[in-house]
Amino acid sequence: MKLEDYLKRDAVLYPQKSAVICEGTVLNYEELYKRVRKKAEELKTATYKRGQVVPFRSSQTIDFLITYFGLHLAGLVAAPLEKDMPESTFKILSKQLSSYVVPAESADILYTTGTTGLSKGTIISHRTIIADAENLIEGQGFSHDLAFVVNGPLNHIGSLSKIFPVIVLGATLIITDGIKDADVFFDAFKLPFKKFATFLVPASIRILLLFSSERLSAISDKMDFIETGAAAISHDDMIKLCKLFPNSRLYNTYASTETGIISTYNFNDGKCMSGCLGKPMKHSQIIITENGLISCKGKTIMTGYIGDTERTNRILRDGTIYTSDMGVLDKDGMLHLIGREDDVINVGGFKVSPTEVEDSAMAFPSVCDCICISVPHPITGFALKLLVVIQSGAEFSKRYLAQFLKTKLEPYKIPMLYEQVDTIKRTYNGKLDRKYYKQLSEKK
């Protein structure tokens, strides 16, 4: 069955149940499927050929869902693009995408975060969508009576993938547009449902912990679970979430556009293990290579990169995705993420994972955000520099921060340089934009 088959079934089994809620509009399953069918018929009468890739702008709206499902139902491939993409770029991509022939059973073309070229357009199959859904249902306990609050961009796998189990189970989807307007986000939890869940990237969690911890605590009893992913969450924030949501499941997930949803770990298990991403889910397998890199197999992996066989063959061989993520499997088969191979900084022969430094720095009371970067050094080749955002009204002391880090890290991992900045540059879905800082350092 494809996702749209489940949607059709939901319209028969649960016609009056709320399927999606957005900006005060509620569509039940009967209404949603009716509008999807209408959209599919409109698309079939257009000039598209079956299996053609159709780009459209992403949005946090019900119309996005109708277009997304409608394209699938019409036998087309959905390519949701950034909503704020310049019109000239959108037209160029549209022309290029429409010229490609993709494998049968292709469902989506999803672009990886922070890239602008066609080489990173990832082909996702209908089989992958259902496998992702079943992984999440079994791994995190999605249920028919759940109301899932999606606040992130629906053209990226982190938030888009949450639609899959909701439709498979006939649950309810609540769409909000980020957390910039905290009132809108928290208002979603006032809706008449007994069980809620949501997905939040670590940057959003940090903002909510800093400015809305009391409001988070107020919805604790309603929260079935929270999932985080897309970037590393600091151990300090993990601990704070456990205290605010003592009875909720709190998941840290390993996933990417290329691999799909692979593993997840409920860190509210009394152990709260930093960097742990749990065991592989039912449709996934994890293998650690001789070089300590994570490779993944199973039904959730991508078909390939559209229009780029060479890059596809670099990371996808014999049904296995070879990532640049470094990790280990413990004696219980739990995945622990160390960092990305490309991000490791060599300091005088010692290899340092910047995420470890950042995780320790985030536990310092006045640090709101940070990134550890490398800068040239005449003796060691490279030195560590920590850029930090300090809470409003707090004083920044390099000496106190360095002393704090000495209690948590080995000497060679202590940054040599410190700089207070107003903001840390992040990608669209909350990841630290390390590429930006590397390019900045190279220019200097």
Tab-separated table of C-alpha atoms in Angstrom, residues 57 64 68 171 173 230 242 414:
chain	number	residue	atom	x	y	z
A	57	ARG	CA	6.774	25.561	-3.079
A	64	PHE	CA	0.628	21.716	0.909
A	68	TYR	CA	1.593	16.545	-1.969
A	171	ALA	CA	-4.226	9.970	13.675
A	173	LEU	CA	-1.888	16.275	12.258
A	230	ALA	CA	18.658	16.702	12.535
A	242	CYS	CA	13.671	15.053	31.347
A	414	ILE	CA	39.962	23.158	25.508
